[in-house]
């Protein structure tokens, strides 16, 4: 999970090593088909599919609760938004859940804005929540601990060349401070540390 621009593991110029053909799919001409009447019609073009990280996560119903379940749902939803904002540049929900003083939250906004300005896009980074537990610290304020895995990812430039890459999944400890305000849940802070392999 990125506090600075680009994944923690960076492989620069991968396309220069393996060749640009490996990074951009070959264009194929539509194959004409002949109808029984003898007229020629082009075959239907394949419809592009949205990658999983480009699909907005659903807001869980538990976000309405000021409870341990609500805090866990807010943390899980925030983590699910992480790959989505990098894949789409859509920061609406991320900003709504981010407290103005949350350093991690602000760093993601800066990184995504820089990525969008460069015309780049991120693929991957899906988050799998392995463990999660919340506790109320003071009324309306909760701490949440989670163990998560971030899937491999690539940042691609407008031509499909690899700008940076995280080639392997990484497991992190994520520690949240959240508060439920009148407008709903906000992330006060999020600290993320890579779990060292034993």
PDB file of C-alpha atoms in Angstrom:
ATOM      1  CA  UNK A   1       0.000   0.000   0.000  1.00  0.00           C
ATOM      2  CA  UNK A   2       1.518   3.190  -1.221  1.00  0.00           C
ATOM      3  CA  UNK A   3       2.382   6.213   0.859  1.00  0.00           C
ATOM      4  CA  UNK A   4       4.645   7.435  -1.936  1.00  0.00           C
ATOM      5  CA  UNK A   5       3.960   7.224  -5.651  1.00  0.00           C
ATOM      6  CA  UNK A   6       4.273   3.730  -7.111  1.00  0.00           C
ATOM      7  CA  UNK A   7       4.181   0.275  -5.505  1.00  0.00           C
ATOM      8  CA  UNK A   8       6.630  -0.778  -2.816  1.00  0.00           C
ATOM      9  CA  UNK A   9       8.330  -3.159  -5.227  1.00  0.00           C
ATOM     10  CA  UNK A  10       9.196  -1.278  -8.438  1.00  0.00           C
ATOM     11  CA  UNK A  11      10.313  -2.888 -11.653  1.00  0.00           C
ATOM     12  CA  UNK A  12      11.081  -0.053 -14.081  1.00  0.00           C
ATOM     13  CA  UNK A  13      11.226  -0.510 -17.812  1.00  0.00           C
ATOM     14  CA  UNK A  14       9.913  -4.067 -17.853  1.00  0.00           C
ATOM     15  CA  UNK A  15       8.548  -3.547 -21.346  1.00  0.00           C
ATOM     16  CA  UNK A  16      11.993  -2.522 -22.591  1.00  0.00           C
ATOM     17  CA  UNK A  17      13.328  -5.871 -21.402  1.00  0.00           C
ATOM     18  CA  UNK A  18      10.580  -8.175 -22.672  1.00  0.00           C
ATOM     19  CA  UNK A  19       9.594  -6.053 -25.680  1.00  0.00           C
ATOM     20  CA  UNK A  20       6.634  -3.765 -26.230  1.00  0.00           C
ATOM     21  CA  UNK A  21       4.643  -6.589 -27.816  1.00  0.00           C
ATOM     22  CA  UNK A  22       4.309  -8.210 -24.397  1.00  0.00           C
ATOM     23  CA  UNK A  23       2.667  -5.066 -23.008  1.00  0.00           C
ATOM     24  CA  UNK A  24       0.229  -4.215 -25.773  1.00  0.00           C
ATOM     25  CA  UNK A  25      -2.206  -6.704 -27.318  1.00  0.00           C
ATOM     26  CA  UNK A  26      -1.980  -7.115 -31.090  1.00  0.00           C
ATOM     27  CA  UNK A  27      -4.780  -5.431 -32.985  1.00  0.00           C
ATOM     28  CA  UNK A  28      -6.980  -7.826 -34.939  1.00  0.00           C
ATOM     29  CA  UNK A  29      -9.165  -6.938 -37.886  1.00  0.00           C
ATOM     30  CA  UNK A  30     -12.837  -7.979 -37.625  1.00  0.00           C
ATOM     31  CA  UNK A  31     -13.480 -11.093 -39.703  1.00  0.00           C
ATOM     32  CA  UNK A  32     -16.194 -10.605 -42.280  1.00  0.00           C
ATOM     33  CA  UNK A  33     -18.987 -13.161 -42.239  1.00  0.00           C
ATOM     34  CA  UNK A  34     -21.214 -14.104 -45.139  1.00  0.00           C
ATOM     35  CA  UNK A  35     -24.933 -14.298 -44.484  1.00  0.00           C
ATOM     36  CA  UNK A  36     -27.099 -16.911 -46.252  1.00  0.00           C
ATOM     37  CA  UNK A  37     -28.310 -14.161 -48.641  1.00  0.00           C
ATOM     38  CA  UNK A  38     -24.707 -13.639 -49.751  1.00  0.00           C
ATOM     39  CA  UNK A  39     -24.189 -10.204 -48.132  1.00  0.00           C
ATOM     40  CA  UNK A  40     -21.016  -9.531 -46.150  1.00  0.00           C
ATOM     41  CA  UNK A  41     -21.310  -8.136 -42.606  1.00  0.00           C
ATOM     42  CA  UNK A  42     -18.503  -7.460 -40.113  1.00  0.00           C
ATOM     43  CA  UNK A  43     -18.469  -9.659 -37.023  1.00  0.00           C
ATOM     44  CA  UNK A  44     -19.299  -8.031 -33.681  1.00  0.00           C
ATOM     45  CA  UNK A  45     -16.345  -6.447 -31.896  1.00  0.00           C
ATOM     46  CA  UNK A  46     -15.554  -7.878 -28.464  1.00  0.00           C
ATOM     47  CA  UNK A  47     -16.864  -5.712 -25.645  1.00  0.00           C
ATOM     48  CA  UNK A  48     -14.126  -4.579 -23.237  1.00  0.00           C
ATOM     49  CA  UNK A  49     -14.649  -5.956 -19.737  1.00  0.00           C
ATOM     50  CA  UNK A  50     -14.153  -3.900 -16.586  1.00  0.00           C
ATOM     51  CA  UNK A  51     -11.386  -5.347 -14.406  1.00  0.00           C
ATOM     52  CA  UNK A  52     -12.450  -6.281 -10.841  1.00  0.00           C
ATOM     53  CA  UNK A  53     -10.544  -3.360  -9.324  1.00  0.00           C
ATOM     54  CA  UNK A  54     -12.495  -0.967 -11.577  1.00  0.00           C
ATOM     55  CA  UNK A  55     -15.865  -1.962 -10.087  1.00  0.00           C
ATOM     56  CA  UNK A  56     -16.983   0.245  -7.192  1.00  0.00           C
ATOM     57  CA  UNK A  57     -17.472  -1.724  -3.958  1.00  0.00           C
ATOM     58  CA  UNK A  58     -20.961  -1.661  -2.472  1.00  0.00           C
ATOM     59  CA  UNK A  59     -21.506   0.381   0.662  1.00  0.00           C
ATOM     60  CA  UNK A  60     -22.322  -2.099   3.446  1.00  0.00           C
ATOM     61  CA  UNK A  61     -25.561  -1.605   5.385  1.00  0.00           C
ATOM     62  CA  UNK A  62     -23.572  -1.787   8.650  1.00  0.00           C
ATOM     63  CA  UNK A  63     -22.128   1.674   7.921  1.00  0.00           C
ATOM     64  CA  UNK A  64     -25.336   3.029   9.469  1.00  0.00           C
ATOM     65  CA  UNK A  65     -24.390   1.443  12.815  1.00  0.00           C
ATOM     66  CA  UNK A  66     -22.326   3.102  15.535  1.00  0.00           C
ATOM     67  CA  UNK A  67     -20.972  -0.215  16.753  1.00  0.00           C
ATOM     68  CA  UNK A  68     -18.075  -2.646  16.500  1.00  0.00           C
ATOM     69  CA  UNK A  69     -19.751  -4.146  13.417  1.00  0.00           C
ATOM     70  CA  UNK A  70     -20.113  -0.667  11.920  1.00  0.00           C
ATOM     71  CA  UNK A  71     -16.441   0.160  12.538  1.00  0.00           C
ATOM     72  CA  UNK A  72     -15.312  -3.128  10.989  1.00  0.00           C
ATOM     73  CA  UNK A  73     -17.578  -2.524   7.972  1.00  0.00           C
ATOM     74  CA  UNK A  74     -16.200   1.010   7.533  1.00  0.00           C
ATOM     75  CA  UNK A  75     -12.595  -0.233   7.678  1.00  0.00           C
ATOM     76  CA  UNK A  76     -13.295  -3.099   5.263  1.00  0.00           C
ATOM     77  CA  UNK A  77     -15.100  -0.767   2.835  1.00  0.00           C
ATOM     78  CA  UNK A  78     -12.240   1.750   2.967  1.00  0.00           C
ATOM     79  CA  UNK A  79      -9.751  -1.024   2.126  1.00  0.00           C
ATOM     80  CA  UNK A  80     -11.934  -2.158  -0.782  1.00  0.00           C
ATOM     81  CA  UNK A  81     -11.945   1.412  -2.116  1.00  0.00           C
ATOM     82  CA  UNK A  82      -8.127   1.436  -2.270  1.00  0.00           C
ATOM     83  CA  UNK A  83      -7.700  -0.540  -5.534  1.00  0.00           C
ATOM     84  CA  UNK A  84     -10.825   1.106  -6.981  1.00  0.00           C
ATOM     85  CA  UNK A  85      -9.511   4.679  -6.660  1.00  0.00           C
ATOM     86  CA  UNK A  86      -6.185   3.729  -8.245  1.00  0.00           C
ATOM     87  CA  UNK A  87      -7.953   1.898 -11.098  1.00  0.00           C
ATOM     88  CA  UNK A  88     -10.510   4.623 -11.855  1.00  0.00           C
ATOM     89  CA  UNK A  89      -9.292   7.929 -10.401  1.00  0.00           C
ATOM     90  CA  UNK A  90     -12.717   8.283  -8.726  1.00  0.00           C
ATOM     91  CA  UNK A  91     -11.947   9.691  -5.260  1.00  0.00           C
ATOM     92  CA  UNK A  92     -15.516  10.664  -4.271  1.00  0.00           C
ATOM     93  CA  UNK A  93     -16.124   7.956  -1.658  1.00  0.00           C
ATOM     94  CA  UNK A  94     -12.490   7.933  -0.511  1.00  0.00           C
ATOM     95  CA  UNK A  95     -12.650  11.661   0.267  1.00  0.00           C
ATOM     96  CA  UNK A  96     -16.016  11.266   2.012  1.00  0.00           C
ATOM     97  CA  UNK A  97     -14.523   8.696   4.405  1.00  0.00           C
ATOM     98  CA  UNK A  98     -11.199  10.505   4.941  1.00  0.00           C
ATOM     99  CA  UNK A  99     -10.620  12.907   7.825  1.00  0.00           C
ATOM    100  CA  UNK A 100      -8.712  16.025   6.658  1.00  0.00           C
ATOM    101  CA  UNK A 101      -5.830  15.178   9.017  1.00  0.00           C
ATOM    102  CA  UNK A 102      -5.468  11.529   7.916  1.00  0.00           C
ATOM    103  CA  UNK A 103      -1.941  11.308   6.447  1.00  0.00           C
ATOM    104  CA  UNK A 104      -2.415   7.997   4.658  1.00  0.00           C
ATOM    105  CA  UNK A 105      -5.758   9.116   3.212  1.00  0.00           C
ATOM    106  CA  UNK A 106      -4.229  12.330   1.866  1.00  0.00           C
ATOM    107  CA  UNK A 107      -1.234  10.490   0.386  1.00  0.00           C
ATOM    108  CA  UNK A 108      -3.561   8.246  -1.634  1.00  0.00           C
ATOM    109  CA  UNK A 109      -5.420  11.306  -2.945  1.00  0.00           C
ATOM    110  CA  UNK A 110      -2.107  12.905  -4.023  1.00  0.00           C
ATOM    111  CA  UNK A 111      -0.866   9.700  -5.649  1.00  0.00           C
ATOM    112  CA  UNK A 112      -4.106   9.102  -7.555  1.00  0.00           C
ATOM    113  CA  UNK A 113      -4.258  12.724  -8.754  1.00  0.00           C
ATOM    114  CA  UNK A 114      -0.645  12.491  -9.991  1.00  0.00           C
ATOM    115  CA  UNK A 115      -1.411   9.189 -11.734  1.00  0.00           C
ATOM    116  CA  UNK A 116      -4.488  10.664 -13.451  1.00  0.00           C
ATOM    117  CA  UNK A 117      -2.527  13.777 -14.501  1.00  0.00           C
ATOM    118  CA  UNK A 118       0.083  11.520 -16.135  1.00  0.00           C
ATOM    119  CA  UNK A 119      -2.649   9.568 -17.920  1.00  0.00           C
ATOM    120  CA  UNK A 120      -1.621   6.369 -16.161  1.00  0.00           C
ATOM    121  CA  UNK A 121      -3.853   3.634 -14.760  1.00  0.00           C
ATOM    122  CA  UNK A 122      -3.360   0.945 -12.120  1.00  0.00           C
ATOM    123  CA  UNK A 123      -4.322  -2.689 -12.564  1.00  0.00           C
ATOM    124  CA  UNK A 124      -4.483  -5.058  -9.608  1.00  0.00           C
ATOM    125  CA  UNK A 125      -3.959  -4.197  -5.915  1.00  0.00           C
ATOM    126  CA  UNK A 126      -7.151  -6.007  -4.861  1.00  0.00           C
ATOM    127  CA  UNK A 127      -7.317  -6.261  -1.063  1.00  0.00           C
ATOM    128  CA  UNK A 128      -8.156  -9.486   0.753  1.00  0.00           C
ATOM    129  CA  UNK A 129      -9.021  -9.010   4.436  1.00  0.00           C
ATOM    130  CA  UNK A 130      -7.680 -12.046   6.301  1.00  0.00           C
ATOM    131  CA  UNK A 131      -8.525 -10.923   9.850  1.00  0.00           C
ATOM    132  CA  UNK A 132     -10.323  -7.915  11.311  1.00  0.00           C
ATOM    133  CA  UNK A 133     -11.292  -6.869  14.827  1.00  0.00           C
ATOM    134  CA  UNK A 134     -12.609  -3.607  16.266  1.00  0.00           C
ATOM    135  CA  UNK A 135     -12.963  -2.133  19.738  1.00  0.00           C
ATOM    136  CA  UNK A 136     -14.639   1.041  20.985  1.00  0.00           C
ATOM    137  CA  UNK A 137     -12.112   3.419  22.553  1.00  0.00           C
ATOM    138  CA  UNK A 138     -14.441   6.273  23.511  1.00  0.00           C
ATOM    139  CA  UNK A 139     -18.110   6.805  22.522  1.00  0.00           C
ATOM    140  CA  UNK A 140     -18.220   6.913  18.733  1.00  0.00           C
ATOM    141  CA  UNK A 141     -14.476   6.367  18.339  1.00  0.00           C
ATOM    142  CA  UNK A 142     -13.078   2.942  17.442  1.00  0.00           C
ATOM    143  CA  UNK A 143      -9.797   1.202  16.780  1.00  0.00           C
ATOM    144  CA  UNK A 144      -9.668  -1.505  14.107  1.00  0.00           C
ATOM    145  CA  UNK A 145      -6.850  -3.969  13.521  1.00  0.00           C
ATOM    146  CA  UNK A 146      -6.769  -5.900  10.245  1.00  0.00           C
ATOM    147  CA  UNK A 147      -4.425  -8.305   8.507  1.00  0.00           C
ATOM    148  CA  UNK A 148      -4.704  -7.843   4.762  1.00  0.00           C
ATOM    149  CA  UNK A 149      -3.091  -9.030   1.549  1.00  0.00           C
ATOM    150  CA  UNK A 150      -2.613  -6.718  -1.425  1.00  0.00           C
ATOM    151  CA  UNK A 151      -2.595  -8.542  -4.764  1.00  0.00           C
ATOM    152  CA  UNK A 152       0.088  -7.902  -7.419  1.00  0.00           C
ATOM    153  CA  UNK A 153      -0.346  -4.733  -9.449  1.00  0.00           C
ATOM    154  CA  UNK A 154       0.975  -2.759 -12.386  1.00  0.00           C
ATOM    155  CA  UNK A 155       0.829   0.937 -13.203  1.00  0.00           C
ATOM    156  CA  UNK A 156       0.545   1.430 -16.957  1.00  0.00           C
ATOM    157  CA  UNK A 157       1.143   4.548 -19.022  1.00  0.00           C
ATOM    158  CA  UNK A 158      -1.275   5.642 -21.800  1.00  0.00           C
ATOM    159  CA  UNK A 159       0.540   3.368 -24.290  1.00  0.00           C
ATOM    160  CA  UNK A 160       0.235   0.317 -22.031  1.00  0.00           C
ATOM    161  CA  UNK A 161       3.878   0.329 -20.952  1.00  0.00           C
ATOM    162  CA  UNK A 162       4.658  -0.711 -17.363  1.00  0.00           C
ATOM    163  CA  UNK A 163       5.647   2.291 -15.236  1.00  0.00           C
ATOM    164  CA  UNK A 164       5.923   0.372 -11.960  1.00  0.00           C
ATOM    165  CA  UNK A 165       5.030  -3.058 -10.717  1.00  0.00           C
ATOM    166  CA  UNK A 166       4.373  -4.978  -7.524  1.00  0.00           C
ATOM    167  CA  UNK A 167       4.937  -8.520  -8.826  1.00  0.00           C
ATOM    168  CA  UNK A 168       3.944 -10.503  -5.732  1.00  0.00           C
ATOM    169  CA  UNK A 169       1.185 -10.286  -3.119  1.00  0.00           C
ATOM    170  CA  UNK A 170       2.171  -8.533   0.115  1.00  0.00           C
ATOM    171  CA  UNK A 171       0.632  -9.004   3.554  1.00  0.00           C
ATOM    172  CA  UNK A 172       0.186  -5.996   5.838  1.00  0.00           C
ATOM    173  CA  UNK A 173      -0.957  -5.159   9.346  1.00  0.00           C
ATOM    174  CA  UNK A 174      -3.413  -2.259   9.075  1.00  0.00           C
ATOM    175  CA  UNK A 175      -4.368  -0.245  12.170  1.00  0.00           C
ATOM    176  CA  UNK A 176      -7.269   2.202  11.905  1.00  0.00           C
ATOM    177  CA  UNK A 177      -8.573   4.982  14.103  1.00  0.00           C
ATOM    178  CA  UNK A 178     -12.172   5.697  13.069  1.00  0.00           C
ATOM    179  CA  UNK A 179     -14.894   7.960  14.370  1.00  0.00           C
ATOM    180  CA  UNK A 180     -18.602   8.131  13.665  1.00  0.00           C
ATOM    181  CA  UNK A 181     -19.605  11.756  13.158  1.00  0.00           C
ATOM    182  CA  UNK A 182     -22.994  13.232  12.256  1.00  0.00           C
ATOM    183  CA  UNK A 183     -22.237  12.719   8.549  1.00  0.00           C
ATOM    184  CA  UNK A 184     -21.094   9.130   9.100  1.00  0.00           C
ATOM    185  CA  UNK A 185     -17.818   7.229   9.514  1.00  0.00           C
ATOM    186  CA  UNK A 186     -14.448   8.873   8.900  1.00  0.00           C
ATOM    187  CA  UNK A 187     -10.944   7.418   8.994  1.00  0.00           C
ATOM    188  CA  UNK A 188      -8.904   9.520  11.398  1.00  0.00           C
ATOM    189  CA  UNK A 189      -5.689   7.642  10.648  1.00  0.00           C
ATOM    190  CA  UNK A 190      -4.460   4.444   9.045  1.00  0.00           C
ATOM    191  CA  UNK A 191      -1.049   2.925   9.713  1.00  0.00           C
ATOM    192  CA  UNK A 192       0.106   0.111   7.435  1.00  0.00           C
ATOM    193  CA  UNK A 193       3.153  -2.077   8.040  1.00  0.00           C
ATOM    194  CA  UNK A 194       4.372  -4.956   5.903  1.00  0.00           C
ATOM    195  CA  UNK A 195       4.308  -8.304   7.700  1.00  0.00           C
ATOM    196  CA  UNK A 196       7.778  -9.823   7.667  1.00  0.00           C
ATOM    197  CA  UNK A 197       7.911 -13.435   6.569  1.00  0.00           C
ATOM    198  CA  UNK A 198       9.113 -15.739   9.335  1.00  0.00           C
TER     199      UNK A 198
END
